[in-house]
Amino acid sequence: MVRVLVVDDEALVRSGLTMILNAAADIEVVAATGGGQALAAVATHAPDVVLLDIRMPDVDGLTVLARLMELPDPPLVAMLTTFDADQYVSTALRSGASGFLVKDTDPDELAHQVRSLAAGAMALAPRVTATVISGYLHHRGEQRAATHAASLLSARERDILVLLSQGLSNADIGRRLHLSTGTVKDYVSAVLAKLDVSNRVQAALWAQRAGLLDGARA
């Protein structure tokens, strides 16, 4: 079971997301709270995934994200918004968010994204991909910097980077390259360290900027 914490300031949204996710046989919403109760809920319920509203009046979602990332073993966090061009996307990803979803995502797609996130893949709504790439990479540096970072990778690490950028989980990458999941996990950790990024979404954006995904097929 994938254990999920829903954090949103609107009770109706919390109820709706809880109902959608609990309808999946392999997902359990362990709690649904406002931003002010998020840290306590994480400590109590130890969720695998947190769906965190990026804009909340009581405690800003970016503030909650920063505090979650300070935990010794932080959960995976996907930011939620009603906007597909949110001005805070880049900040959230730089702060450690592992995904970005819009609230009107199709129910089946939402469950799929939660599973993907828990399995080690990216959770990035297609509608926000262009916004994320342009905004995040603009702040992170020019193409030359990304290309240099990618040049530090071995051939196998580049293969891993391309596949994770296509949204594959560690298990999927392992099957594609005939490697164990543990070995893939080690490679992914090495890739993140060499690129000096904190998660797979950031790594994928570097791969996009460096041109490693040009012509790549899933």
PDB file of C-alpha atoms in Angstrom:
ATOM      1  CA  MET A   1       0.000   0.000   0.000  1.00  0.00           C
ATOM      2  CA  VAL A   2       1.138   3.525  -0.806  1.00  0.00           C
ATOM      3  CA  ARG A   3       0.462   5.702   2.229  1.00  0.00           C
ATOM      4  CA  VAL A   4      -0.590   9.234   1.280  1.00  0.00           C
ATOM      5  CA  LEU A   5      -1.054  12.446   3.253  1.00  0.00           C
ATOM      6  CA  VAL A   6      -3.234  15.109   1.609  1.00  0.00           C
ATOM      7  CA  VAL A   7      -2.479  18.692   2.690  1.00  0.00           C
ATOM      8  CA  ASP A   8      -4.876  21.383   1.467  1.00  0.00           C
ATOM      9  CA  ASP A   9      -6.628  24.339   3.074  1.00  0.00           C
ATOM     10  CA  GLU A  10     -10.027  23.470   1.536  1.00  0.00           C
ATOM     11  CA  ALA A  11     -11.983  20.685   3.230  1.00  0.00           C
ATOM     12  CA  LEU A  12     -13.856  19.930   0.002  1.00  0.00           C
ATOM     13  CA  VAL A  13     -10.619  19.407  -1.904  1.00  0.00           C
ATOM     14  CA  ARG A  14      -9.246  17.194   0.852  1.00  0.00           C
ATOM     15  CA  SER A  15     -12.402  15.085   0.816  1.00  0.00           C
ATOM     16  CA  GLY A  16     -12.387  14.792  -2.957  1.00  0.00           C
ATOM     17  CA  LEU A  17      -8.761  13.737  -3.221  1.00  0.00           C
ATOM     18  CA  THR A  18      -9.183  11.301  -0.343  1.00  0.00           C
ATOM     19  CA  MET A  19     -12.184   9.680  -2.006  1.00  0.00           C
ATOM     20  CA  ILE A  20     -10.413   9.393  -5.363  1.00  0.00           C
ATOM     21  CA  LEU A  21      -7.224   7.910  -3.964  1.00  0.00           C
ATOM     22  CA  ASN A  22      -8.914   5.544  -1.500  1.00  0.00           C
ATOM     23  CA  ALA A  23     -10.834   4.080  -4.439  1.00  0.00           C
ATOM     24  CA  ALA A  24      -7.523   2.590  -5.622  1.00  0.00           C
ATOM     25  CA  ALA A  25      -6.850  -0.811  -4.087  1.00  0.00           C
ATOM     26  CA  ASP A  26      -3.158  -0.074  -3.503  1.00  0.00           C
ATOM     27  CA  ILE A  27      -3.388   3.471  -2.103  1.00  0.00           C
ATOM     28  CA  GLU A  28      -4.428   4.559   1.384  1.00  0.00           C
ATOM     29  CA  VAL A  29      -4.908   8.166   2.466  1.00  0.00           C
ATOM     30  CA  VAL A  30      -3.693   8.016   6.047  1.00  0.00           C
ATOM     31  CA  ALA A  31      -4.638  11.628   6.850  1.00  0.00           C
ATOM     32  CA  ALA A  32      -5.920  14.825   5.263  1.00  0.00           C
ATOM     33  CA  THR A  33      -5.077  18.130   6.936  1.00  0.00           C
ATOM     34  CA  GLY A  34      -4.548  21.841   6.498  1.00  0.00           C
ATOM     35  CA  GLY A  35      -1.040  23.257   6.227  1.00  0.00           C
ATOM     36  CA  GLY A  36      -0.715  24.011   9.914  1.00  0.00           C
ATOM     37  CA  GLN A  37      -1.120  20.344  10.856  1.00  0.00           C
ATOM     38  CA  ALA A  38       1.070  18.907   8.089  1.00  0.00           C
ATOM     39  CA  LEU A  39       4.268  18.330  10.059  1.00  0.00           C
ATOM     40  CA  ALA A  40       2.439  16.718  12.965  1.00  0.00           C
ATOM     41  CA  ALA A  41       0.544  14.479  10.530  1.00  0.00           C
ATOM     42  CA  VAL A  42       3.786  13.359   8.899  1.00  0.00           C
ATOM     43  CA  ALA A  43       5.277  12.539  12.302  1.00  0.00           C
ATOM     44  CA  THR A  44       2.179  10.590  13.319  1.00  0.00           C
ATOM     45  CA  HIS A  45       1.368   8.719  10.123  1.00  0.00           C
ATOM     46  CA  ALA A  46       4.745   8.417   8.301  1.00  0.00           C
ATOM     47  CA  PRO A  47       3.292   8.717   4.787  1.00  0.00           C
ATOM     48  CA  ASP A  48       5.209   7.615   1.710  1.00  0.00           C
ATOM     49  CA  VAL A  49       3.821  10.473  -0.357  1.00  0.00           C
ATOM     50  CA  VAL A  50       2.541  13.933   0.539  1.00  0.00           C
ATOM     51  CA  LEU A  51       0.242  15.819  -1.830  1.00  0.00           C
ATOM     52  CA  LEU A  52       0.796  19.422  -0.769  1.00  0.00           C
ATOM     53  CA  ASP A  53      -1.217  22.443  -1.866  1.00  0.00           C
ATOM     54  CA  ILE A  54       1.219  25.094  -3.029  1.00  0.00           C
ATOM     55  CA  ARG A  55      -1.011  28.007  -1.964  1.00  0.00           C
ATOM     56  CA  MET A  56      -2.609  27.964   1.495  1.00  0.00           C
ATOM     57  CA  PRO A  57      -3.647  30.901   3.687  1.00  0.00           C
ATOM     58  CA  ASP A  58      -2.699  29.435   7.059  1.00  0.00           C
ATOM     59  CA  VAL A  59       0.774  28.122   6.244  1.00  0.00           C
ATOM     60  CA  ASP A  60       2.238  28.592   2.776  1.00  0.00           C
ATOM     61  CA  GLY A  61       2.885  25.328   0.921  1.00  0.00           C
ATOM     62  CA  LEU A  62       6.475  26.295   0.152  1.00  0.00           C
ATOM     63  CA  THR A  63       7.096  26.829   3.866  1.00  0.00           C
ATOM     64  CA  VAL A  64       5.662  23.401   4.661  1.00  0.00           C
ATOM     65  CA  LEU A  65       7.798  21.866   1.902  1.00  0.00           C
ATOM     66  CA  ALA A  66      10.972  23.441   3.293  1.00  0.00           C
ATOM     67  CA  ARG A  67      10.227  22.087   6.763  1.00  0.00           C
ATOM     68  CA  LEU A  68       9.465  18.628   5.414  1.00  0.00           C
ATOM     69  CA  MET A  69      12.766  18.560   3.534  1.00  0.00           C
ATOM     70  CA  GLU A  70      14.580  19.266   6.816  1.00  0.00           C
ATOM     71  CA  LEU A  71      13.346  15.978   8.295  1.00  0.00           C
ATOM     72  CA  PRO A  72      15.905  13.141   8.589  1.00  0.00           C
ATOM     73  CA  ASP A  73      13.829  10.949   6.268  1.00  0.00           C
ATOM     74  CA  PRO A  74      11.449  13.260   4.378  1.00  0.00           C
ATOM     75  CA  PRO A  75       8.509  11.861   2.436  1.00  0.00           C
ATOM     76  CA  LEU A  76       8.165  12.302  -1.302  1.00  0.00           C
ATOM     77  CA  VAL A  77       6.232  15.491  -1.998  1.00  0.00           C
ATOM     78  CA  ALA A  78       4.145  16.439  -5.014  1.00  0.00           C
ATOM     79  CA  MET A  79       2.836  19.988  -5.098  1.00  0.00           C
ATOM     80  CA  LEU A  80      -0.827  20.603  -5.939  1.00  0.00           C
ATOM     81  CA  THR A  81      -2.265  23.662  -7.645  1.00  0.00           C
ATOM     82  CA  THR A  82      -5.262  24.782  -9.645  1.00  0.00           C
ATOM     83  CA  PHE A  83      -2.986  26.590 -12.084  1.00  0.00           C
ATOM     84  CA  ASP A  84      -0.961  25.012 -14.884  1.00  0.00           C
ATOM     85  CA  ALA A  85       1.504  27.929 -14.960  1.00  0.00           C
ATOM     86  CA  ASP A  86       1.998  28.574 -11.261  1.00  0.00           C
ATOM     87  CA  GLN A  87       4.675  31.153 -10.496  1.00  0.00           C
ATOM     88  CA  TYR A  88       5.971  29.004  -7.638  1.00  0.00           C
ATOM     89  CA  VAL A  89       6.721  25.882  -9.704  1.00  0.00           C
ATOM     90  CA  SER A  90      10.438  26.565 -10.010  1.00  0.00           C
ATOM     91  CA  THR A  91      10.826  27.445  -6.337  1.00  0.00           C
ATOM     92  CA  ALA A  92       9.022  24.285  -5.271  1.00  0.00           C
ATOM     93  CA  LEU A  93      11.212  22.051  -7.417  1.00  0.00           C
ATOM     94  CA  ARG A  94      14.403  23.753  -6.290  1.00  0.00           C
ATOM     95  CA  SER A  95      13.239  23.240  -2.705  1.00  0.00           C
ATOM     96  CA  GLY A  96      12.951  19.486  -3.119  1.00  0.00           C
ATOM     97  CA  ALA A  97       9.480  18.733  -4.498  1.00  0.00           C
ATOM     98  CA  SER A  98       9.453  15.523  -6.521  1.00  0.00           C
ATOM     99  CA  GLY A  99       6.433  16.374  -8.619  1.00  0.00           C
ATOM    100  CA  PHE A 100       3.857  18.925  -9.596  1.00  0.00           C
ATOM    101  CA  LEU A 101       0.187  18.162 -10.260  1.00  0.00           C
ATOM    102  CA  VAL A 102      -2.904  20.194 -11.070  1.00  0.00           C
ATOM    103  CA  LYS A 103      -5.974  19.554  -8.937  1.00  0.00           C
ATOM    104  CA  ASP A 104      -8.264  18.765 -11.849  1.00  0.00           C
ATOM    105  CA  THR A 105      -6.121  15.815 -12.941  1.00  0.00           C
ATOM    106  CA  ASP A 106      -8.199  12.853 -14.103  1.00  0.00           C
ATOM    107  CA  PRO A 107      -8.846  10.481 -11.128  1.00  0.00           C
ATOM    108  CA  ASP A 108      -7.138   7.511 -12.774  1.00  0.00           C
ATOM    109  CA  GLU A 109      -4.178   9.668 -13.748  1.00  0.00           C
ATOM    110  CA  LEU A 110      -3.887  11.027 -10.218  1.00  0.00           C
ATOM    111  CA  ALA A 111      -3.656   7.516  -8.794  1.00  0.00           C
ATOM    112  CA  HIS A 112      -1.113   6.610 -11.465  1.00  0.00           C
ATOM    113  CA  GLN A 113       1.019   9.635 -10.607  1.00  0.00           C
ATOM    114  CA  VAL A 114       0.971   8.744  -6.913  1.00  0.00           C
ATOM    115  CA  ARG A 115       2.056   5.181  -7.704  1.00  0.00           C
ATOM    116  CA  SER A 116       4.805   6.446  -9.997  1.00  0.00           C
ATOM    117  CA  LEU A 117       6.101   8.805  -7.341  1.00  0.00           C
ATOM    118  CA  ALA A 118       6.155   6.075  -4.695  1.00  0.00           C
ATOM    119  CA  ALA A 119       7.965   3.752  -7.118  1.00  0.00           C
ATOM    120  CA  GLY A 120      10.739   6.266  -7.675  1.00  0.00           C
ATOM    121  CA  ALA A 121       9.542   7.799 -10.931  1.00  0.00           C
ATOM    122  CA  MET A 122       8.572  11.412 -11.586  1.00  0.00           C
ATOM    123  CA  ALA A 123       5.130  12.859 -10.989  1.00  0.00           C
ATOM    124  CA  LEU A 124       4.794  15.777 -13.347  1.00  0.00           C
ATOM    125  CA  ALA A 125       1.502  16.733 -14.947  1.00  0.00           C
ATOM    126  CA  PRO A 126       1.926  16.969 -18.744  1.00  0.00           C
ATOM    127  CA  ARG A 127       0.225  20.361 -18.761  1.00  0.00           C
ATOM    128  CA  VAL A 128       2.949  21.923 -16.622  1.00  0.00           C
ATOM    129  CA  THR A 129       5.989  20.303 -18.242  1.00  0.00           C
ATOM    130  CA  ALA A 130       6.774  23.221 -20.557  1.00  0.00           C
ATOM    131  CA  THR A 131       6.358  25.715 -17.719  1.00  0.00           C
ATOM    132  CA  VAL A 132       8.630  23.701 -15.466  1.00  0.00           C
ATOM    133  CA  ILE A 133      11.346  23.274 -18.076  1.00  0.00           C
ATOM    134  CA  SER A 134      11.448  26.938 -19.084  1.00  0.00           C
ATOM    135  CA  GLY A 135      11.116  28.395 -15.592  1.00  0.00           C
ATOM    136  CA  TYR A 136      13.311  25.990 -13.650  1.00  0.00           C
ATOM    137  CA  LEU A 137      16.137  25.842 -16.140  1.00  0.00           C
ATOM    138  CA  HIS A 138      16.153  29.581 -16.587  1.00  0.00           C
ATOM    139  CA  HIS A 139      16.973  29.898 -12.891  1.00  0.00           C
ATOM    140  CA  ARG A 140      19.401  26.997 -12.789  1.00  0.00           C
ATOM    141  CA  GLY A 141      21.708  28.242 -15.505  1.00  0.00           C
ATOM    142  CA  GLU A 142      22.385  28.144 -19.219  1.00  0.00           C
ATOM    143  CA  GLN A 143      22.706  25.182 -21.560  1.00  0.00           C
ATOM    144  CA  ARG A 144      26.484  25.158 -21.231  1.00  0.00           C
ATOM    145  CA  ALA A 145      26.248  24.503 -17.484  1.00  0.00           C
ATOM    146  CA  ALA A 146      23.832  21.620 -18.016  1.00  0.00           C
ATOM    147  CA  THR A 147      25.987  20.149 -20.762  1.00  0.00           C
ATOM    148  CA  HIS A 148      29.049  20.320 -18.535  1.00  0.00           C
ATOM    149  CA  ALA A 149      27.218  18.620 -15.688  1.00  0.00           C
ATOM    150  CA  ALA A 150      26.038  15.845 -18.014  1.00  0.00           C
ATOM    151  CA  SER A 151      29.602  15.364 -19.292  1.00  0.00           C
ATOM    152  CA  LEU A 152      30.598  14.209 -15.799  1.00  0.00           C
ATOM    153  CA  LEU A 153      28.413  11.120 -16.175  1.00  0.00           C
ATOM    154  CA  SER A 154      29.587   7.744 -17.382  1.00  0.00           C
ATOM    155  CA  ALA A 155      27.877   6.149 -20.394  1.00  0.00           C
ATOM    156  CA  ARG A 156      25.789   3.954 -18.101  1.00  0.00           C
ATOM    157  CA  GLU A 157      24.830   6.907 -15.911  1.00  0.00           C
ATOM    158  CA  ARG A 158      23.692   8.806 -19.008  1.00  0.00           C
ATOM    159  CA  ASP A 159      21.550   5.817 -19.982  1.00  0.00           C
ATOM    160  CA  ILE A 160      20.021   5.840 -16.515  1.00  0.00           C
ATOM    161  CA  LEU A 161      19.417   9.595 -16.682  1.00  0.00           C
ATOM    162  CA  VAL A 162      17.641   9.361 -20.035  1.00  0.00           C
ATOM    163  CA  LEU A 163      15.359   6.567 -18.827  1.00  0.00           C
ATOM    164  CA  LEU A 164      14.462   8.231 -15.539  1.00  0.00           C
ATOM    165  CA  SER A 165      13.740  11.395 -17.518  1.00  0.00           C
ATOM    166  CA  GLN A 166      11.168   9.408 -19.478  1.00  0.00           C
ATOM    167  CA  GLY A 167       9.350   8.726 -16.220  1.00  0.00           C
ATOM    168  CA  LEU A 168      10.521   5.158 -15.644  1.00  0.00           C
ATOM    169  CA  SER A 169      10.796   3.831 -12.107  1.00  0.00           C
ATOM    170  CA  ASN A 170      13.919   2.088 -10.821  1.00  0.00           C
ATOM    171  CA  ALA A 171      12.307  -1.288 -11.464  1.00  0.00           C
ATOM    172  CA  ASP A 172      11.383  -0.313 -15.029  1.00  0.00           C
ATOM    173  CA  ILE A 173      14.909   0.938 -15.706  1.00  0.00           C
ATOM    174  CA  GLY A 174      16.332  -2.273 -14.280  1.00  0.00           C
ATOM    175  CA  ARG A 175      14.218  -4.381 -16.625  1.00  0.00           C
ATOM    176  CA  ARG A 176      15.189  -2.218 -19.592  1.00  0.00           C
ATOM    177  CA  LEU A 177      18.932  -2.412 -18.846  1.00  0.00           C
ATOM    178  CA  HIS A 178      18.985  -5.884 -17.242  1.00  0.00           C
ATOM    179  CA  LEU A 179      20.112  -4.524 -13.885  1.00  0.00           C
ATOM    180  CA  SER A 180      18.841  -5.143 -10.376  1.00  0.00           C
ATOM    181  CA  THR A 181      16.646  -2.487  -8.809  1.00  0.00           C
ATOM    182  CA  GLY A 182      19.280  -1.929  -6.125  1.00  0.00           C
ATOM    183  CA  THR A 183      21.959  -1.324  -8.738  1.00  0.00           C
ATOM    184  CA  VAL A 184      19.729   1.160 -10.539  1.00  0.00           C
ATOM    185  CA  LYS A 185      19.088   2.954  -7.252  1.00  0.00           C
ATOM    186  CA  ASP A 186      22.845   3.294  -6.726  1.00  0.00           C
ATOM    187  CA  TYR A 187      23.271   4.678 -10.240  1.00  0.00           C
ATOM    188  CA  VAL A 188      20.451   7.173  -9.729  1.00  0.00           C
ATOM    189  CA  SER A 189      22.059   8.370  -6.495  1.00  0.00           C
ATOM    190  CA  ALA A 190      25.359   8.855  -8.324  1.00  0.00           C
ATOM    191  CA  VAL A 191      23.642  10.783 -11.115  1.00  0.00           C
ATOM    192  CA  LEU A 192      21.909  13.115  -8.658  1.00  0.00           C
ATOM    193  CA  ALA A 193      25.183  13.738  -6.838  1.00  0.00           C
ATOM    194  CA  LYS A 194      27.128  14.503 -10.022  1.00  0.00           C
ATOM    195  CA  LEU A 195      24.460  16.861 -11.314  1.00  0.00           C
ATOM    196  CA  ASP A 196      24.160  18.441  -7.845  1.00  0.00           C
ATOM    197  CA  VAL A 197      20.376  18.075  -7.801  1.00  0.00           C
ATOM    198  CA  SER A 198      18.102  16.716  -5.096  1.00  0.00           C
ATOM    199  CA  ASN A 199      15.569  14.658  -7.035  1.00  0.00           C
ATOM    200  CA  ARG A 200      14.658  12.973 -10.306  1.00  0.00           C
ATOM    201  CA  VAL A 201      12.598  15.861 -11.645  1.00  0.00           C
ATOM    202  CA  GLN A 202      15.550  18.224 -11.378  1.00  0.00           C
ATOM    203  CA  ALA A 203      17.801  15.620 -13.024  1.00  0.00           C
ATOM    204  CA  ALA A 204      15.331  15.189 -15.875  1.00  0.00           C
ATOM    205  CA  LEU A 205      15.248  18.940 -16.455  1.00  0.00           C
ATOM    206  CA  TRP A 206      19.038  19.026 -16.637  1.00  0.00           C
ATOM    207  CA  ALA A 207      18.906  16.193 -19.184  1.00  0.00           C
ATOM    208  CA  GLN A 208      16.403  18.176 -21.241  1.00  0.00           C
ATOM    209  CA  ARG A 209      18.582  21.297 -21.120  1.00  0.00           C
ATOM    210  CA  ALA A 210      21.734  19.354 -22.045  1.00  0.00           C
ATOM    211  CA  GLY A 211      20.029  17.860 -25.084  1.00  0.00           C
ATOM    212  CA  LEU A 212      20.266  14.275 -23.860  1.00  0.00           C
ATOM    213  CA  LEU A 213      16.586  13.677 -24.543  1.00  0.00           C
ATOM    214  CA  ASP A 214      16.639  14.810 -28.163  1.00  0.00           C
ATOM    215  CA  GLY A 215      15.420  11.850 -30.158  1.00  0.00           C
ATOM    216  CA  ALA A 216      15.136   9.616 -27.068  1.00  0.00           C
ATOM    217  CA  ARG A 217      12.153   7.287 -27.018  1.00  0.00           C
ATOM    218  CA  ALA A 218      10.398   5.709 -24.051  1.00  0.00           C
TER     219      ALA A 218
END
